[in-house]
Amino acid sequence: MGRRDLSAFRRSIDDSFREFSRAYGDDLETLFDPLLRFLIWLEDVLIATPWPLFIALAAALAYWGARSLKIVIGTVLAFLAIGFMGMWEDTMATVSMIAVSTLLCLVVGLPMGVIMARSDRAQRIITPVLDIMQTIPSFVYLIPVVMLLGIGRVPGLLAVVIYALPPIVRLTNLGIRLVDREVLEAADAFGSNYWQRLTQVQIPLALPNIFAGVNQTIMMSLAMVVVASMIGVGGLGQPVLKAISNQYLALGVMNGLAIVALAIIFDRVSQSFGQRLQKHNSSRSH
């Protein structure tokens, strides 16, 4: 294709997408309005929660997930340090963003993984899409998202979900496919229909893999915090972006360490919970 033809081709795509965004941009913003309200509500609730109560809840969740006093003590010390350094509100904004994006990934990703596990054709169709989502640079899909929805929380949330969705889909599919065939035959012998076999046999046995997918989804959501801050998402990414622009080393390091602390807490708790599920399933199978 010559340079002039290529230029005309690119211009036609840009014009078509611009017309589409002008025609349907407001409708799309209205469609995502409930999501924006939920995100703002959760962020306000977390910020309004007294810090001793939040730390107590975080410690209780850490103990429930990991059953480890070391992880509980680490969680408490990490949040105390974050509050002492004046990063509490930004951390709560980041936690709310991670929570909502993980919830969205679960709502979308689990059914997709089940569909892929049920149908080889669906797997052949969805797998290349997941490959593209994982390999395409995040800045590339930020362009159409910003053109359609502008700058703000929802475009940032969608960008995070696009980036973090593939692991939960892949590992749900893998976990269901790895369920022992003899177990499925036993379920069929007892007269289980498809729904009973899926919800009472396949998904419970696939939970360790599914939780590994949740772990990866949370980690990838945290990895997008700084990138999403470039399109107006608040939280710990904003100070890091400000530090990069103005060469504030201390500000960047402090907020970067807060992101690392959150990543370690989420990783250790979700990983330990997945390992406990795996041990529980192994003991049941013996």
mmCIF file of N, CA and C in Angstrom, residues 61-68 208 269-283:
data_model
loop_
_atom_site.group_PDB
_atom_site.id
_atom_site.type_symbol
_atom_site.label_atom_id
_atom_site.label_comp_id
_atom_site.label_asym_id
_atom_site.label_seq_id
_atom_site.Cartn_x
_atom_site.Cartn_y
_atom_site.Cartn_z
ATOM 1 N N LEU A 61 -9.582 -10.158 57.652
ATOM 2 C CA LEU A 61 -9.618 -10.780 56.322
ATOM 3 C C LEU A 61 -8.312 -11.493 56.000
ATOM 4 N N ALA A 62 -7.198 -10.870 56.408
ATOM 5 C CA ALA A 62 -5.891 -11.496 56.159
ATOM 6 C C ALA A 62 -5.781 -12.819 56.918
ATOM 7 N N TYR A 63 -6.268 -12.834 58.176
ATOM 8 C CA TYR A 63 -6.192 -14.079 58.950
ATOM 9 C C TYR A 63 -7.128 -15.147 58.378
ATOM 10 N N TRP A 64 -8.329 -14.693 57.959
ATOM 11 C CA TRP A 64 -9.285 -15.647 57.369
ATOM 12 C C TRP A 64 -8.720 -16.263 56.084
ATOM 13 N N GLY A 65 -8.040 -15.442 55.285
ATOM 14 C CA GLY A 65 -7.518 -15.942 54.007
ATOM 15 C C GLY A 65 -6.248 -16.748 54.154
ATOM 16 N N ALA A 66 -5.328 -16.270 55.040
ATOM 17 C CA ALA A 66 -3.996 -16.875 55.077
ATOM 18 C C ALA A 66 -3.748 -17.772 56.285
ATOM 19 N N ARG A 67 -4.511 -17.559 57.378
ATOM 20 C CA ARG A 67 -4.269 -18.298 58.632
ATOM 21 C C ARG A 67 -2.801 -18.181 59.060
ATOM 22 N N SER A 68 -2.257 -16.972 58.928
ATOM 23 C CA SER A 68 -0.847 -16.762 59.272
ATOM 24 C C SER A 68 -0.723 -15.472 60.070
ATOM 25 N N PRO A 208 -8.885 -24.054 43.269
ATOM 26 C CA PRO A 208 -7.479 -23.623 43.390
ATOM 27 C C PRO A 208 -6.983 -22.889 42.142
ATOM 28 N N VAL A 269 -2.136 -13.112 50.776
ATOM 29 C CA VAL A 269 -3.419 -13.585 51.297
ATOM 30 C C VAL A 269 -4.119 -14.476 50.273
ATOM 31 N N SER A 270 -4.220 -14.003 49.010
ATOM 32 C CA SER A 270 -4.940 -14.788 47.993
ATOM 33 C C SER A 270 -4.175 -16.075 47.664
ATOM 34 N N GLN A 271 -2.829 -15.993 47.655
ATOM 35 C CA GLN A 271 -2.033 -17.196 47.365
ATOM 36 C C GLN A 271 -2.199 -18.239 48.475
ATOM 37 N N SER A 272 -2.153 -17.780 49.719
ATOM 38 C CA SER A 272 -2.303 -18.717 50.842
ATOM 39 C C SER A 272 -3.691 -19.340 50.835
ATOM 40 N N PHE A 273 -4.707 -18.534 50.498
ATOM 41 C CA PHE A 273 -6.061 -19.069 50.447
ATOM 42 C C PHE A 273 -6.179 -20.138 49.361
ATOM 43 N N GLY A 274 -5.573 -19.880 48.193
ATOM 44 C CA GLY A 274 -5.586 -20.861 47.104
ATOM 45 C C GLY A 274 -4.883 -22.149 47.495
ATOM 46 N N GLN A 275 -3.746 -22.024 48.215
ATOM 47 C CA GLN A 275 -3.007 -23.223 48.655
ATOM 48 C C GLN A 275 -3.823 -24.024 49.659
ATOM 49 N N ARG A 276 -4.543 -23.321 50.534
ATOM 50 C CA ARG A 276 -5.397 -24.035 51.503
ATOM 51 C C ARG A 276 -6.503 -24.788 50.784
ATOM 52 N N LEU A 277 -7.086 -24.152 49.756
ATOM 53 C CA LEU A 277 -8.131 -24.834 48.985
ATOM 54 C C LEU A 277 -7.576 -26.086 48.312
ATOM 55 N N GLN A 278 -6.341 -25.957 47.783
ATOM 56 C CA GLN A 278 -5.719 -27.096 47.094
ATOM 57 C C GLN A 278 -5.485 -28.253 48.067
ATOM 58 N N LYS A 279 -4.980 -27.931 49.274
ATOM 59 C CA LYS A 279 -4.749 -28.982 50.280
ATOM 60 C C LYS A 279 -6.064 -29.623 50.696
ATOM 61 N N HIS A 280 -7.089 -28.780 50.841
ATOM 62 C CA HIS A 280 -8.404 -29.300 51.241
ATOM 63 C C HIS A 280 -8.933 -30.273 50.190
ATOM 64 N N ASN A 281 -8.817 -29.891 48.911
ATOM 65 C CA ASN A 281 -9.295 -30.770 47.830
ATOM 66 C C ASN A 281 -8.476 -32.051 47.750
ATOM 67 N N SER A 282 -7.137 -31.940 47.977
ATOM 68 C CA SER A 282 -6.282 -33.125 47.938
ATOM 69 C C SER A 282 -6.651 -34.099 49.047
ATOM 70 N N SER A 283 -6.908 -33.557 50.263
ATOM 71 C CA SER A 283 -7.251 -34.439 51.389
ATOM 72 C C SER A 283 -8.600 -35.122 51.156
#
